[in-house]
Amino acid sequence: MKKRYLYLFFLASFWAYSQTSSSGILTSFHQGAATNCASISAIKLAIGKFGINNVLKEIKTTQTGFHITLKDNSEIDLSTSEILRMSKLNYFVVGSDKDIFDYAQFLYAVMASRKKQIYGMNTIQRAATHKIFYHQLSMSTEENLHFLGLRDFVKRINKTDVENYDQIIITNKKHSVFCSKGIYDKFGTPTSVSLFEKNHGNSPINLNDNYILN
């Protein structure tokens, strides 16, 4: 019954919403107990750029879940049971927008499934918890955008320009966050970028490892 409910819930939600504001994305949901800031920043940037229901190219229902085509034309199959497992593993914390939160959970499962496919991992759980670039957070952030099928849209931005963008990911050696016009997502709280280095390990914003989607 739980799997069936989840299936119907996601099926209904995909066609109900589209664009949302950058300020709304900042507070919509945030990182919890898991060390998955790079995944969250990638998801928020993708939703900010394309809107709810538009991050992926095509979604078709199957007997067990969904057949999904990403914007880079890669294809994955995602079961409702995998979506449910990922919703328990991501530890996302709902904030001001339940609709974005729900869609973000689905996208997290998509990313894990694509990562599993690319690296030949046995299970989606393994893909979600394995940190390929554990010591290079900026690389992990860019890779997560690739797992969403957005490789062709990614553009690197110099740290001197990060406050000029309505939707951007900024990174340092400790953290990766979604940012809008000089305000970043500090675990769901809008916070000035001027405090980013101090708040996250006294590590400066990376010189060129900040990202927008064209």
JSON list of N, CA and C in Angstrom, two decimals, residues 80-134:
[
{"chain": "A", "resi": 80, "resn": "THR", "atom": "N", "xyz": [9.38, 2.37, -7.78]},
{"chain": "A", "resi": 80, "resn": "THR", "atom": "CA", "xyz": [8.80, 3.08, -6.63]},
{"chain": "A", "resi": 80, "resn": "THR", "atom": "C", "xyz": [9.47, 2.65, -5.33]},
{"chain": "A", "resi": 81, "resn": "SER", "atom": "N", "xyz": [9.91, 1.41, -5.26]},
{"chain": "A", "resi": 81, "resn": "SER", "atom": "CA", "xyz": [10.61, 0.95, -4.04]},
{"chain": "A", "resi": 81, "resn": "SER", "atom": "C", "xyz": [11.95, 1.66, -3.90]},
{"chain": "A", "resi": 82, "resn": "GLU", "atom": "N", "xyz": [12.63, 1.93, -5.01]},
{"chain": "A", "resi": 82, "resn": "GLU", "atom": "CA", "xyz": [13.89, 2.67, -4.96]},
{"chain": "A", "resi": 82, "resn": "GLU", "atom": "C", "xyz": [13.66, 4.12, -4.53]},
{"chain": "A", "resi": 83, "resn": "ILE", "atom": "N", "xyz": [12.58, 4.72, -5.02]},
{"chain": "A", "resi": 83, "resn": "ILE", "atom": "CA", "xyz": [12.25, 6.08, -4.61]},
{"chain": "A", "resi": 83, "resn": "ILE", "atom": "C", "xyz": [12.01, 6.14, -3.11]},
{"chain": "A", "resi": 84, "resn": "LEU", "atom": "N", "xyz": [11.29, 5.15, -2.60]},
{"chain": "A", "resi": 84, "resn": "LEU", "atom": "CA", "xyz": [11.01, 5.10, -1.17]},
{"chain": "A", "resi": 84, "resn": "LEU", "atom": "C", "xyz": [12.29, 4.94, -0.36]},
{"chain": "A", "resi": 85, "resn": "ARG", "atom": "N", "xyz": [13.20, 4.08, -0.82]},
{"chain": "A", "resi": 85, "resn": "ARG", "atom": "CA", "xyz": [14.46, 3.88, -0.10]},
{"chain": "A", "resi": 85, "resn": "ARG", "atom": "C", "xyz": [15.29, 5.17, -0.09]},
{"chain": "A", "resi": 86, "resn": "MET", "atom": "N", "xyz": [15.32, 5.86, -1.23]},
{"chain": "A", "resi": 86, "resn": "MET", "atom": "CA", "xyz": [16.08, 7.11, -1.31]},
{"chain": "A", "resi": 86, "resn": "MET", "atom": "C", "xyz": [15.47, 8.20, -0.43]},
{"chain": "A", "resi": 87, "resn": "SER", "atom": "N", "xyz": [14.15, 8.21, -0.30]},
{"chain": "A", "resi": 87, "resn": "SER", "atom": "CA", "xyz": [13.52, 9.22, 0.55]},
{"chain": "A", "resi": 87, "resn": "SER", "atom": "C", "xyz": [13.90, 9.03, 2.01]},
{"chain": "A", "resi": 88, "resn": "LYS", "atom": "N", "xyz": [14.27, 7.81, 2.38]},
{"chain": "A", "resi": 88, "resn": "LYS", "atom": "CA", "xyz": [14.71, 7.55, 3.75]},
{"chain": "A", "resi": 88, "resn": "LYS", "atom": "C", "xyz": [16.20, 7.82, 3.93]},
{"chain": "A", "resi": 89, "resn": "LEU", "atom": "N", "xyz": [16.96, 7.70, 2.85]},
{"chain": "A", "resi": 89, "resn": "LEU", "atom": "CA", "xyz": [18.41, 7.87, 2.93]},
{"chain": "A", "resi": 89, "resn": "LEU", "atom": "C", "xyz": [18.87, 9.31, 2.76]},
{"chain": "A", "resi": 90, "resn": "ASN", "atom": "N", "xyz": [18.07, 10.14, 2.12]},
{"chain": "A", "resi": 90, "resn": "ASN", "atom": "CA", "xyz": [18.57, 11.48, 1.81]},
{"chain": "A", "resi": 90, "resn": "ASN", "atom": "C", "xyz": [18.55, 12.44, 3.00]},
{"chain": "A", "resi": 91, "resn": "TYR", "atom": "N", "xyz": [17.71, 12.18, 3.98]},
{"chain": "A", "resi": 91, "resn": "TYR", "atom": "CA", "xyz": [17.62, 13.01, 5.19]},
{"chain": "A", "resi": 91, "resn": "TYR", "atom": "C", "xyz": [17.32, 14.47, 4.88]},
{"chain": "A", "resi": 92, "resn": "PHE", "atom": "N", "xyz": [16.66, 14.73, 3.74]},
{"chain": "A", "resi": 92, "resn": "PHE", "atom": "CA", "xyz": [16.24, 16.10, 3.45]},
{"chain": "A", "resi": 92, "resn": "PHE", "atom": "C", "xyz": [15.26, 16.56, 4.53]},
{"chain": "A", "resi": 93, "resn": "VAL", "atom": "N", "xyz": [15.32, 17.83, 4.85]},
{"chain": "A", "resi": 93, "resn": "VAL", "atom": "CA", "xyz": [14.40, 18.41, 5.83]},
{"chain": "A", "resi": 93, "resn": "VAL", "atom": "C", "xyz": [13.47, 19.38, 5.11]},
{"chain": "A", "resi": 94, "resn": "VAL", "atom": "N", "xyz": [12.18, 19.14, 5.19]},
{"chain": "A", "resi": 94, "resn": "VAL", "atom": "CA", "xyz": [11.22, 20.01, 4.51]},
{"chain": "A", "resi": 94, "resn": "VAL", "atom": "C", "xyz": [11.23, 21.39, 5.15]},
{"chain": "A", "resi": 95, "resn": "GLY", "atom": "N", "xyz": [11.15, 22.41, 4.30]},
{"chain": "A", "resi": 95, "resn": "GLY", "atom": "CA", "xyz": [11.14, 23.78, 4.77]},
{"chain": "A", "resi": 95, "resn": "GLY", "atom": "C", "xyz": [9.85, 24.49, 4.39]},
{"chain": "A", "resi": 96, "resn": "SER", "atom": "N", "xyz": [9.97, 25.52, 3.56]},
{"chain": "A", "resi": 96, "resn": "SER", "atom": "CA", "xyz": [8.82, 26.37, 3.25]},
{"chain": "A", "resi": 96, "resn": "SER", "atom": "C", "xyz": [7.97, 25.88, 2.09]},
{"chain": "A", "resi": 97, "resn": "ASP", "atom": "N", "xyz": [8.45, 24.88, 1.34]},
{"chain": "A", "resi": 97, "resn": "ASP", "atom": "CA", "xyz": [7.71, 24.45, 0.15]},
{"chain": "A", "resi": 97, "resn": "ASP", "atom": "C", "xyz": [7.71, 22.93, 0.03]},
{"chain": "A", "resi": 98, "resn": "LYS", "atom": "N", "xyz": [6.59, 22.32, 0.39]},
{"chain": "A", "resi": 98, "resn": "LYS", "atom": "CA", "xyz": [6.48, 20.86, 0.35]},
{"chain": "A", "resi": 98, "resn": "LYS", "atom": "C", "xyz": [6.55, 20.33, -1.07]},
{"chain": "A", "resi": 99, "resn": "ASP", "atom": "N", "xyz": [6.05, 21.09, -2.05]},
{"chain": "A", "resi": 99, "resn": "ASP", "atom": "CA", "xyz": [6.06, 20.63, -3.43]},
{"chain": "A", "resi": 99, "resn": "ASP", "atom": "C", "xyz": [7.50, 20.50, -3.96]},
{"chain": "A", "resi": 100, "resn": "ILE", "atom": "N", "xyz": [8.32, 21.51, -3.69]},
{"chain": "A", "resi": 100, "resn": "ILE", "atom": "CA", "xyz": [9.72, 21.44, -4.09]},
{"chain": "A", "resi": 100, "resn": "ILE", "atom": "C", "xyz": [10.42, 20.32, -3.34]},
{"chain": "A", "resi": 101, "resn": "PHE", "atom": "N", "xyz": [10.15, 20.19, -2.06]},
{"chain": "A", "resi": 101, "resn": "PHE", "atom": "CA", "xyz": [10.73, 19.12, -1.24]},
{"chain": "A", "resi": 101, "resn": "PHE", "atom": "C", "xyz": [10.43, 17.74, -1.84]},
{"chain": "A", "resi": 102, "resn": "ASP", "atom": "N", "xyz": [9.18, 17.50, -2.22]},
{"chain": "A", "resi": 102, "resn": "ASP", "atom": "CA", "xyz": [8.80, 16.20, -2.78]},
{"chain": "A", "resi": 102, "resn": "ASP", "atom": "C", "xyz": [9.48, 15.96, -4.12]},
{"chain": "A", "resi": 103, "resn": "TYR", "atom": "N", "xyz": [9.52, 16.97, -4.97]},
{"chain": "A", "resi": 103, "resn": "TYR", "atom": "CA", "xyz": [10.18, 16.82, -6.27]},
{"chain": "A", "resi": 103, "resn": "TYR", "atom": "C", "xyz": [11.68, 16.62, -6.09]},
{"chain": "A", "resi": 104, "resn": "ALA", "atom": "N", "xyz": [12.27, 17.30, -5.13]},
{"chain": "A", "resi": 104, "resn": "ALA", "atom": "CA", "xyz": [13.70, 17.14, -4.85]},
{"chain": "A", "resi": 104, "resn": "ALA", "atom": "C", "xyz": [14.02, 15.72, -4.43]},
{"chain": "A", "resi": 105, "resn": "GLN", "atom": "N", "xyz": [13.15, 15.10, -3.65]},
{"chain": "A", "resi": 105, "resn": "GLN", "atom": "CA", "xyz": [13.37, 13.71, -3.25]},
{"chain": "A", "resi": 105, "resn": "GLN", "atom": "C", "xyz": [13.36, 12.78, -4.46]},
{"chain": "A", "resi": 106, "resn": "PHE", "atom": "N", "xyz": [12.47, 13.05, -5.39]},
{"chain": "A", "resi": 106, "resn": "PHE", "atom": "CA", "xyz": [12.44, 12.25, -6.62]},
{"chain": "A", "resi": 106, "resn": "PHE", "atom": "C", "xyz": [13.72, 12.45, -7.42]},
{"chain": "A", "resi": 107, "resn": "LEU", "atom": "N", "xyz": [14.17, 13.69, -7.56]},
{"chain": "A", "resi": 107, "resn": "LEU", "atom": "CA", "xyz": [15.40, 13.96, -8.31]},
{"chain": "A", "resi": 107, "resn": "LEU", "atom": "C", "xyz": [16.61, 13.33, -7.65]},
{"chain": "A", "resi": 108, "resn": "TYR", "atom": "N", "xyz": [16.63, 13.27, -6.34]},
{"chain": "A", "resi": 108, "resn": "TYR", "atom": "CA", "xyz": [17.73, 12.61, -5.63]},
{"chain": "A", "resi": 108, "resn": "TYR", "atom": "C", "xyz": [17.79, 11.13, -6.02]},
{"chain": "A", "resi": 109, "resn": "ALA", "atom": "N", "xyz": [16.63, 10.50, -6.12]},
{"chain": "A", "resi": 109, "resn": "ALA", "atom": "CA", "xyz": [16.58, 9.10, -6.54]},
{"chain": "A", "resi": 109, "resn": "ALA", "atom": "C", "xyz": [17.04, 8.95, -7.98]},
{"chain": "A", "resi": 110, "resn": "VAL", "atom": "N", "xyz": [16.67, 9.90, -8.83]},
{"chain": "A", "resi": 110, "resn": "VAL", "atom": "CA", "xyz": [17.13, 9.89, -10.23]},
{"chain": "A", "resi": 110, "resn": "VAL", "atom": "C", "xyz": [18.65, 9.97, -10.29]},
{"chain": "A", "resi": 111, "resn": "MET", "atom": "N", "xyz": [19.23, 10.88, -9.53]},
{"chain": "A", "resi": 111, "resn": "MET", "atom": "CA", "xyz": [20.69, 11.03, -9.50]},
{"chain": "A", "resi": 111, "resn": "MET", "atom": "C", "xyz": [21.38, 9.75, -9.05]},
{"chain": "A", "resi": 112, "resn": "ALA", "atom": "N", "xyz": [20.85, 9.14, -8.01]},
{"chain": "A", "resi": 112, "resn": "ALA", "atom": "CA", "xyz": [21.45, 7.91, -7.50]},
{"chain": "A", "resi": 112, "resn": "ALA", "atom": "C", "xyz": [21.36, 6.79, -8.53]},
{"chain": "A", "resi": 113, "resn": "SER", "atom": "N", "xyz": [20.23, 6.71, -9.22]},
{"chain": "A", "resi": 113, "resn": "SER", "atom": "CA", "xyz": [20.05, 5.68, -10.24]},
{"chain": "A", "resi": 113, "resn": "SER", "atom": "C", "xyz": [21.01, 5.87, -11.41]},
{"chain": "A", "resi": 114, "resn": "ARG", "atom": "N", "xyz": [21.17, 7.11, -11.84]},
{"chain": "A", "resi": 114, "resn": "ARG", "atom": "CA", "xyz": [22.10, 7.41, -12.94]},
{"chain": "A", "resi": 114, "resn": "ARG", "atom": "C", "xyz": [23.54, 7.14, -12.51]},
{"chain": "A", "resi": 115, "resn": "LYS", "atom": "N", "xyz": [23.89, 7.49, -11.28]},
{"chain": "A", "resi": 115, "resn": "LYS", "atom": "CA", "xyz": [25.23, 7.22, -10.76]},
{"chain": "A", "resi": 115, "resn": "LYS", "atom": "C", "xyz": [25.48, 5.72, -10.71]},
{"chain": "A", "resi": 116, "resn": "LYS", "atom": "N", "xyz": [24.49, 4.97, -10.27]},
{"chain": "A", "resi": 116, "resn": "LYS", "atom": "CA", "xyz": [24.59, 3.51, -10.24]},
{"chain": "A", "resi": 116, "resn": "LYS", "atom": "C", "xyz": [24.86, 2.97, -11.64]},
{"chain": "A", "resi": 117, "resn": "GLN", "atom": "N", "xyz": [24.16, 3.51, -12.62]},
{"chain": "A", "resi": 117, "resn": "GLN", "atom": "CA", "xyz": [24.31, 3.06, -14.00]},
{"chain": "A", "resi": 117, "resn": "GLN", "atom": "C", "xyz": [25.70, 3.39, -14.55]},
{"chain": "A", "resi": 118, "resn": "ILE", "atom": "N", "xyz": [26.16, 4.60, -14.32]},
{"chain": "A", "resi": 118, "resn": "ILE", "atom": "CA", "xyz": [27.45, 5.03, -14.87]},
{"chain": "A", "resi": 118, "resn": "ILE", "atom": "C", "xyz": [28.62, 4.23, -14.28]},
{"chain": "A", "resi": 119, "resn": "TYR", "atom": "N", "xyz": [28.58, 4.01, -12.98]},
{"chain": "A", "resi": 119, "resn": "TYR", "atom": "CA", "xyz": [29.71, 3.37, -12.30]},
{"chain": "A", "resi": 119, "resn": "TYR", "atom": "C", "xyz": [29.50, 1.89, -12.04]},
{"chain": "A", "resi": 120, "resn": "GLY", "atom": "N", "xyz": [28.43, 1.32, -12.56]},
{"chain": "A", "resi": 120, "resn": "GLY", "atom": "CA", "xyz": [28.21, -0.12, -12.46]},
{"chain": "A", "resi": 120, "resn": "GLY", "atom": "C", "xyz": [28.07, -0.62, -11.04]},
{"chain": "A", "resi": 121, "resn": "MET", "atom": "N", "xyz": [27.40, 0.16, -10.20]},
{"chain": "A", "resi": 121, "resn": "MET", "atom": "CA", "xyz": [27.20, -0.24, -8.81]},
{"chain": "A", "resi": 121, "resn": "MET", "atom": "C", "xyz": [26.04, -1.22, -8.70]},
{"chain": "A", "resi": 122, "resn": "ASN", "atom": "N", "xyz": [26.06, -2.01, -7.64]},
{"chain": "A", "resi": 122, "resn": "ASN", "atom": "CA", "xyz": [25.07, -3.07, -7.49]},
{"chain": "A", "resi": 122, "resn": "ASN", "atom": "C", "xyz": [23.69, -2.57, -7.10]},
{"chain": "A", "resi": 123, "resn": "THR", "atom": "N", "xyz": [23.64, -1.57, -6.24]},
{"chain": "A", "resi": 123, "resn": "THR", "atom": "CA", "xyz": [22.36, -1.09, -5.73]},
{"chain": "A", "resi": 123, "resn": "THR", "atom": "C", "xyz": [22.31, 0.43, -5.74]},
{"chain": "A", "resi": 124, "resn": "ILE", "atom": "N", "xyz": [21.11, 0.95, -5.73]},
{"chain": "A", "resi": 124, "resn": "ILE", "atom": "CA", "xyz": [20.93, 2.40, -5.68]},
{"chain": "A", "resi": 124, "resn": "ILE", "atom": "C", "xyz": [21.37, 2.95, -4.33]},
{"chain": "A", "resi": 125, "resn": "GLN", "atom": "N", "xyz": [21.25, 2.14, -3.29]},
{"chain": "A", "resi": 125, "resn": "GLN", "atom": "CA", "xyz": [21.72, 2.58, -1.97]},
{"chain": "A", "resi": 125, "resn": "GLN", "atom": "C", "xyz": [23.22, 2.81, -1.97]},
{"chain": "A", "resi": 126, "resn": "ARG", "atom": "N", "xyz": [23.96, 1.92, -2.62]},
{"chain": "A", "resi": 126, "resn": "ARG", "atom": "CA", "xyz": [25.41, 2.05, -2.72]},
{"chain": "A", "resi": 126, "resn": "ARG", "atom": "C", "xyz": [25.77, 3.33, -3.47]},
{"chain": "A", "resi": 127, "resn": "ALA", "atom": "N", "xyz": [25.04, 3.60, -4.53]},
{"chain": "A", "resi": 127, "resn": "ALA", "atom": "CA", "xyz": [25.31, 4.80, -5.32]},
{"chain": "A", "resi": 127, "resn": "ALA", "atom": "C", "xyz": [25.06, 6.06, -4.51]},
{"chain": "A", "resi": 128, "resn": "ALA", "atom": "N", "xyz": [24.02, 6.06, -3.70]},
{"chain": "A", "resi": 128, "resn": "ALA", "atom": "CA", "xyz": [23.66, 7.25, -2.93]},
{"chain": "A", "resi": 128, "resn": "ALA", "atom": "C", "xyz": [24.67, 7.56, -1.83]},
{"chain": "A", "resi": 129, "resn": "THR", "atom": "N", "xyz": [25.28, 6.54, -1.27]},
{"chain": "A", "resi": 129, "resn": "THR", "atom": "CA", "xyz": [26.16, 6.74, -0.12]},
{"chain": "A", "resi": 129, "resn": "THR", "atom": "C", "xyz": [27.65, 6.77, -0.49]},
{"chain": "A", "resi": 130, "resn": "HIS", "atom": "N", "xyz": [28.00, 6.34, -1.71]},
{"chain": "A", "resi": 130, "resn": "HIS", "atom": "CA", "xyz": [29.40, 6.30, -2.12]},
{"chain": "A", "resi": 130, "resn": "HIS", "atom": "C", "xyz": [29.85, 7.67, -2.61]},
{"chain": "A", "resi": 131, "resn": "LYS", "atom": "N", "xyz": [30.89, 8.22, -2.01]},
{"chain": "A", "resi": 131, "resn": "LYS", "atom": "CA", "xyz": [31.39, 9.54, -2.35]},
{"chain": "A", "resi": 131, "resn": "LYS", "atom": "C", "xyz": [32.63, 9.40, -3.23]},
{"chain": "A", "resi": 132, "resn": "ILE", "atom": "N", "xyz": [32.41, 9.51, -4.53]},
{"chain": "A", "resi": 132, "resn": "ILE", "atom": "CA", "xyz": [33.50, 9.34, -5.48]},
{"chain": "A", "resi": 132, "resn": "ILE", "atom": "C", "xyz": [34.55, 10.44, -5.32]},
{"chain": "A", "resi": 133, "resn": "PHE", "atom": "N", "xyz": [34.09, 11.67, -5.08]},
{"chain": "A", "resi": 133, "resn": "PHE", "atom": "CA", "xyz": [35.01, 12.80, -4.94]},
{"chain": "A", "resi": 133, "resn": "PHE", "atom": "C", "xyz": [34.92, 13.35, -3.52]},
{"chain": "A", "resi": 134, "resn": "TYR", "atom": "N", "xyz": [35.09, 12.50, -2.55]},
{"chain": "A", "resi": 134, "resn": "TYR", "atom": "CA", "xyz": [34.87, 12.89, -1.16]},
{"chain": "A", "resi": 134, "resn": "TYR", "atom": "C", "xyz": [35.74, 14.07, -0.75]}
]
